[in-house]
Short mmCIF file of C-alpha atoms in Angstrom, two decimals:
data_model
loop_
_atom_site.label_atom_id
_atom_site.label_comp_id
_atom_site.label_asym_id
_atom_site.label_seq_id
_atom_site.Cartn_x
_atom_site.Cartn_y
_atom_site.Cartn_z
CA UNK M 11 -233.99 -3.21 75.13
CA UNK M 12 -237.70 -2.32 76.50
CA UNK M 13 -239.36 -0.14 73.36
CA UNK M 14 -240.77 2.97 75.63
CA UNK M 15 -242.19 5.97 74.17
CA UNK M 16 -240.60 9.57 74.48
CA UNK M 17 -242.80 11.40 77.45
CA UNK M 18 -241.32 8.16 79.54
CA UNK M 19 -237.76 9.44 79.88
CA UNK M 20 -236.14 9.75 83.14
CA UNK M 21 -235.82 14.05 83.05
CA UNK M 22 -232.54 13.32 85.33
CA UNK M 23 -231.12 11.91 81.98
CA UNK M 24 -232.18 15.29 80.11
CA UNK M 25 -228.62 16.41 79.08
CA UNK M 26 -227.17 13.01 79.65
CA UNK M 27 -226.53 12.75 75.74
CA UNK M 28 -225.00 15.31 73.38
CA UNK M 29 -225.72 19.33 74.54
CA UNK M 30 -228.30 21.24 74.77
CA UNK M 31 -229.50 23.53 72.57
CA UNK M 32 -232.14 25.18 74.81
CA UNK M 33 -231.89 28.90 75.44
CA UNK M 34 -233.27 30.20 78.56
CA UNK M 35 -234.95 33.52 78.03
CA UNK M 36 -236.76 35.07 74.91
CA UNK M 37 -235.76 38.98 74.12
CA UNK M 38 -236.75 41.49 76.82
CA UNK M 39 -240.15 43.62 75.46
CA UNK M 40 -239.97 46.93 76.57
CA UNK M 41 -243.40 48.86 76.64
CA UNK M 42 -243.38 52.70 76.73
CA UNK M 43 -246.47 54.34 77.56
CA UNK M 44 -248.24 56.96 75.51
CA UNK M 45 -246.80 59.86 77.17
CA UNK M 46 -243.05 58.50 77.10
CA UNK M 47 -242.96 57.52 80.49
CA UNK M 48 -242.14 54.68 82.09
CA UNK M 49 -240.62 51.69 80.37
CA UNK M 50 -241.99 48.30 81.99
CA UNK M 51 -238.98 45.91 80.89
CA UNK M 52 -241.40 41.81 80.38
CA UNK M 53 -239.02 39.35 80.28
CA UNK M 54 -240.90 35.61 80.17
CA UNK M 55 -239.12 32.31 79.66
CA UNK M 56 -241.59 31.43 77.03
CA UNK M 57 -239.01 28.74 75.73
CA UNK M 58 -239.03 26.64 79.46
CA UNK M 59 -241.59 24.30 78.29
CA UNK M 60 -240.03 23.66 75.24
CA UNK M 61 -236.87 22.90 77.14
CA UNK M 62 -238.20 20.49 79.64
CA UNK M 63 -239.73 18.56 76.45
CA UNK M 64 -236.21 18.80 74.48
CA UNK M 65 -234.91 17.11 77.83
CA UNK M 66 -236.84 14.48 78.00
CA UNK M 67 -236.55 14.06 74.25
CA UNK M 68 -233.05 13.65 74.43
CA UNK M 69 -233.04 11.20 77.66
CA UNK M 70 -234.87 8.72 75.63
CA UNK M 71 -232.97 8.92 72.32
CA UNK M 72 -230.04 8.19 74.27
CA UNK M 73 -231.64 5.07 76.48
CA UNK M 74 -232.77 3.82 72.69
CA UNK M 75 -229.22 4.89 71.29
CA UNK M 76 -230.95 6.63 68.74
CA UNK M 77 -229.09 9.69 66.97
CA UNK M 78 -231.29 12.43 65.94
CA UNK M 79 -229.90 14.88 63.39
CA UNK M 80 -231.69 18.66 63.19
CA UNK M 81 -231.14 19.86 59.72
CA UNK M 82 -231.76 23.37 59.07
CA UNK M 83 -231.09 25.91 55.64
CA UNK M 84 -233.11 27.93 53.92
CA UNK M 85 -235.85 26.79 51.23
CA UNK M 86 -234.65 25.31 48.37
CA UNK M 87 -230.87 24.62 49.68
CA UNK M 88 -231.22 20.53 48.86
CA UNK M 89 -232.09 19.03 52.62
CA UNK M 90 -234.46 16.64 51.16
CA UNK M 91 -232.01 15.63 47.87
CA UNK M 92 -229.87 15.37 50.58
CA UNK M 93 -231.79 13.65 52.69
CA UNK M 94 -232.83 11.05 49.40
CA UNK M 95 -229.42 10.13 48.87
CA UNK M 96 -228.43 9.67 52.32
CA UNK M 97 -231.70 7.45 53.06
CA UNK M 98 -230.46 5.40 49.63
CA UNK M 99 -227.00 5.15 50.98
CA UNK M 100 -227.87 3.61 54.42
CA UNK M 101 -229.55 1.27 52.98
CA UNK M 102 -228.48 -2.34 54.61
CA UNK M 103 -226.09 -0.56 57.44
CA UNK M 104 -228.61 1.34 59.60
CA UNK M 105 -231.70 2.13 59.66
CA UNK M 106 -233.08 5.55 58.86
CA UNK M 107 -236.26 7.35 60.27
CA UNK M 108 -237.07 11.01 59.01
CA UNK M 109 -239.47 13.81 60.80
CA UNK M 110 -240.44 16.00 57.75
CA UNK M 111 -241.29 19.42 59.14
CA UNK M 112 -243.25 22.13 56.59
CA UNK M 113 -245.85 24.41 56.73
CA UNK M 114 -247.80 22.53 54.26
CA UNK M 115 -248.32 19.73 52.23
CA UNK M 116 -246.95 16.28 51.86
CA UNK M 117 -244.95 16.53 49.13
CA UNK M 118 -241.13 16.49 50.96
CA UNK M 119 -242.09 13.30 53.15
CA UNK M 120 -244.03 11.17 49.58
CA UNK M 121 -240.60 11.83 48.30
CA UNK M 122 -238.73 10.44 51.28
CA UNK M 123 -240.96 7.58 50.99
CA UNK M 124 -240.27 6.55 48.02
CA UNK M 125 -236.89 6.59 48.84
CA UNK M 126 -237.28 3.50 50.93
CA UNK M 127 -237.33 5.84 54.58
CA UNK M 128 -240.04 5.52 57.25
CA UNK M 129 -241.40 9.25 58.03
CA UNK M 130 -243.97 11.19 59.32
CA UNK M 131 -244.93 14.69 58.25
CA UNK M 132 -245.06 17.61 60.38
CA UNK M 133 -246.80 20.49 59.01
CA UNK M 134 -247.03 23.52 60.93
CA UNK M 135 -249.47 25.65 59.25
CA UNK M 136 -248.08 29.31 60.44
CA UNK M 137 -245.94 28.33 62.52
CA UNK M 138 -241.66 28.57 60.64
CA UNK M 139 -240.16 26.10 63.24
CA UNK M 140 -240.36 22.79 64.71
CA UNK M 141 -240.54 22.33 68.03
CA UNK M 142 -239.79 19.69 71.02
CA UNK M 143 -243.74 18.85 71.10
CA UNK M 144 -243.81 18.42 68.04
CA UNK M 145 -240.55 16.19 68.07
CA UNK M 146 -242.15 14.17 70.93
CA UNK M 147 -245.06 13.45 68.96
CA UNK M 148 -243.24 12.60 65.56
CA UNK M 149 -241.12 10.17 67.42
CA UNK M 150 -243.84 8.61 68.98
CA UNK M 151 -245.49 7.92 65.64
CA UNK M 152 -242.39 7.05 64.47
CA UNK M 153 -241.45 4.33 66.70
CA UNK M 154 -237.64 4.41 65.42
CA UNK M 155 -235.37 1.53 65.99
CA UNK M 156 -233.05 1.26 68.82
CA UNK M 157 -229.67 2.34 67.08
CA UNK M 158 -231.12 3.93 64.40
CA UNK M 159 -230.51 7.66 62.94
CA UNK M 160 -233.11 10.06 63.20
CA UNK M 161 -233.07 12.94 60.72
CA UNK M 162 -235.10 15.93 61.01
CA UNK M 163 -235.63 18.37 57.69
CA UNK M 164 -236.83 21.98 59.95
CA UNK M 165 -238.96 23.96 57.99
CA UNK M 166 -237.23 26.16 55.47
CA UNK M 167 -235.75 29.31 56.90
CA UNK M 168 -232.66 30.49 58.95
CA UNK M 169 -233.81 32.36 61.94
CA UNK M 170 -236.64 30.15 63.54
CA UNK M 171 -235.14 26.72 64.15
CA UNK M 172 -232.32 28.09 66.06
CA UNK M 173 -234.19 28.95 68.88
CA UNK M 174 -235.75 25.97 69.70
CA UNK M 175 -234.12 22.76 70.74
CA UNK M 176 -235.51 19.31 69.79
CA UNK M 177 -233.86 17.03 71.61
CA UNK M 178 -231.55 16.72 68.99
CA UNK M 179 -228.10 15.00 69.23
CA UNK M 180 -226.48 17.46 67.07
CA UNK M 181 -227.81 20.42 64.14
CA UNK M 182 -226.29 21.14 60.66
CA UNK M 183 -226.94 24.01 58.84
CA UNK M 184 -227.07 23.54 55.25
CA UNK M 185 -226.42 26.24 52.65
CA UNK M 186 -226.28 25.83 48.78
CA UNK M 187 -223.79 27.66 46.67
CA UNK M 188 -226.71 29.54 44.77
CA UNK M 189 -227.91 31.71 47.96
CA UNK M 190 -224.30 33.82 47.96
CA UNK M 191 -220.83 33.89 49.98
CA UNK M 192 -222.58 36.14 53.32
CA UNK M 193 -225.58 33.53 54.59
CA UNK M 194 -223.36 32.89 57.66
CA UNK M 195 -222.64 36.78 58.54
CA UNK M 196 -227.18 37.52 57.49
CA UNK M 197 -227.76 34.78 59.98
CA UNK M 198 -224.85 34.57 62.64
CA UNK M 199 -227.40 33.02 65.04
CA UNK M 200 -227.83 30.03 63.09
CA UNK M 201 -224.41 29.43 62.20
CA UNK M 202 -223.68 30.54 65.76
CA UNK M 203 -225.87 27.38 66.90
CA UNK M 204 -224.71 24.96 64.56
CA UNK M 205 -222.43 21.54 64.94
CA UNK M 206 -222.00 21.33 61.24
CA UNK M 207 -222.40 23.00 58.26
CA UNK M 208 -222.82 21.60 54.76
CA UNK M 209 -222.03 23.53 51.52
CA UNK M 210 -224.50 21.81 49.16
CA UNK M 211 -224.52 22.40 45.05
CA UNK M 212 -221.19 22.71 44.80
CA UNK M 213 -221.50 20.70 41.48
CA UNK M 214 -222.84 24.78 40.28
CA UNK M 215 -219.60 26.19 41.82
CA UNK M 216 -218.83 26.98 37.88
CA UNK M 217 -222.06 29.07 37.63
CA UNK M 218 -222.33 31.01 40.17
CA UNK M 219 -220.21 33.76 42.16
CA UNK M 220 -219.56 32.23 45.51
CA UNK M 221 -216.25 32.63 46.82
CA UNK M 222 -215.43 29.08 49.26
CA UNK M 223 -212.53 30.03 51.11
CA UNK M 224 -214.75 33.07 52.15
CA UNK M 225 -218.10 31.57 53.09
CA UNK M 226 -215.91 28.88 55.41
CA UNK M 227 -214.08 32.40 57.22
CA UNK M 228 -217.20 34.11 57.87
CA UNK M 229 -218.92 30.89 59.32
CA UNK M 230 -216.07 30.51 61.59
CA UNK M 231 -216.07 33.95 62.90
CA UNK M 232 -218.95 33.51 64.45
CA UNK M 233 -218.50 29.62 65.38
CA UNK M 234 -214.61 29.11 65.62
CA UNK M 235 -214.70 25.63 65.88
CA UNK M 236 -217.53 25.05 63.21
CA UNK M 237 -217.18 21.81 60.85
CA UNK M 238 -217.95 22.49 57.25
CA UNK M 239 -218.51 20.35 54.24
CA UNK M 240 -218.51 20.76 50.44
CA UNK M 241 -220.99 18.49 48.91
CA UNK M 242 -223.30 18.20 46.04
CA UNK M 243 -226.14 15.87 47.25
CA UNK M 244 -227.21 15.36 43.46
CA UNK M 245 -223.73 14.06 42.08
CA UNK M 246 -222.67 12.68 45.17
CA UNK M 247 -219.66 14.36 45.30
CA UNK M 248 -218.39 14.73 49.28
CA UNK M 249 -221.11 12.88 50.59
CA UNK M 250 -218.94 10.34 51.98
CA UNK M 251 -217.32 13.16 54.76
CA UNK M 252 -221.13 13.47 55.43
CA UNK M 253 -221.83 9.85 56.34
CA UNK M 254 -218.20 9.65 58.20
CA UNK M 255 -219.62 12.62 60.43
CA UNK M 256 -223.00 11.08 60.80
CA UNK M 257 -221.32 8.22 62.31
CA UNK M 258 -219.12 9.95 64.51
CA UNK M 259 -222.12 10.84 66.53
CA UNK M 260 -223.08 7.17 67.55
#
């Protein structure tokens, strides 16, 4: 299969593979003069380019077969432990190519290195989000292999990344036992958005007050048909449900 870079896909194949995460208009601004007068309602589609870029993202990770992965969780929830073992795991069965998204520094993708991963770091100075450009451009330094998985680490926060699709075959949302029982009802949007979600530390379940049972019903009432996962991506404990669903996607 003929190698081609990402701004070559066919747009008609946009949504050919997987769904679409795009959203089609930001928030209405309303302005109110001075006097409290007339309210000018501005409504843009600021996220249209981003959309058209997702699409043709996508087209070409499916004409490559290529799954790309979109994880997103606060700082310090364990994406890139997780994202070590996994990488370590693979090993010999398929390969694994990683777009390491933070504001700063190349700390995340030195340590995905060395855990035997191609990658290329994204950092986005201000900005709290990847987005489908910046996708595009990862992917064409990237160069992944036809077949292989694709894993994105989003910068670290749980309002940002939601908005803006990649391209992405599917998202997870991780969360760690340490950052309480009520992420999914603080951030409904996220969870809201989300294909999976992975409940990471749970090797501290002893430690901490975070009630399970609970975190799983408040994710769901805001995604009823949400997957979730208990893992601890140090221990390896669940991580095999975790490479069963990453394989489901192919």
């Amino acid at each position: 299969m003929p190698h081609t870079h990402p701004h070559e896909a066919d747009l008609d194949h946009g949504h050919g593979h997987g769904h679409s995460h795009g959203h089609d208009h930001a928030p209405a601004v309303a302005i109110r003069g001075a006097a409290g007068g007339e309210t000018i309602t501005l409504e843009q589609r600021v996220l249209a380019k981003n959309e058209d870029l997702a699409a043709r993202n996508r087209a070409w990770l499916a004409e490559q077969g290529i799954v790309a992965v979109n994880l997103m969780s606060s700082p310090g929830a364990g994406k890139t432990t997780l994202l070590e073992r996994t990488i370590r795991d693979f090993a010999g069965r398929r390969p694994v190519a990683v777009v390491e998204g933070d504001q700063e520094t190349m700390l995340d993708a030195e340590r995905i290195k060395r855990a035997g991963s191609t990658v290329v770091q994204v950092n986005t100075g201000a900005g709290c989000h990847l987005d489908a450009e910046m996708m595009r451009d990862a992917l064409t330094t990237l160069t992944p292999e036809p077949r292989s998985l694709v894993l994105v680490e989003n910068v670290g926060n749980l309002v940002c990344p939601a908005l803006f699709d990649l391209g992405e075959r599917s998202r997870v949302v991780i969360i760690s036992v340490t950052e309480g029982t009520d992420k999914p009802l603080k951030y409904p949007y996220m969870f809201a958005a989300a294909d999976l979600v992975i409940i990471n530390k749970v090797d501290l379940l002893p430690y901490v007050d975070f009630d399970m049972a609970r975190c799983e019903e408040y994710a769901r009432s805001v995604n009823p048909g949400l997957r979730l996962l208990a893992v601890s991506a140090t221990t390896g404990e669940g991580m095999r449900a975790w490479y069963d669903w990453v394989a489901e996607q192919y």
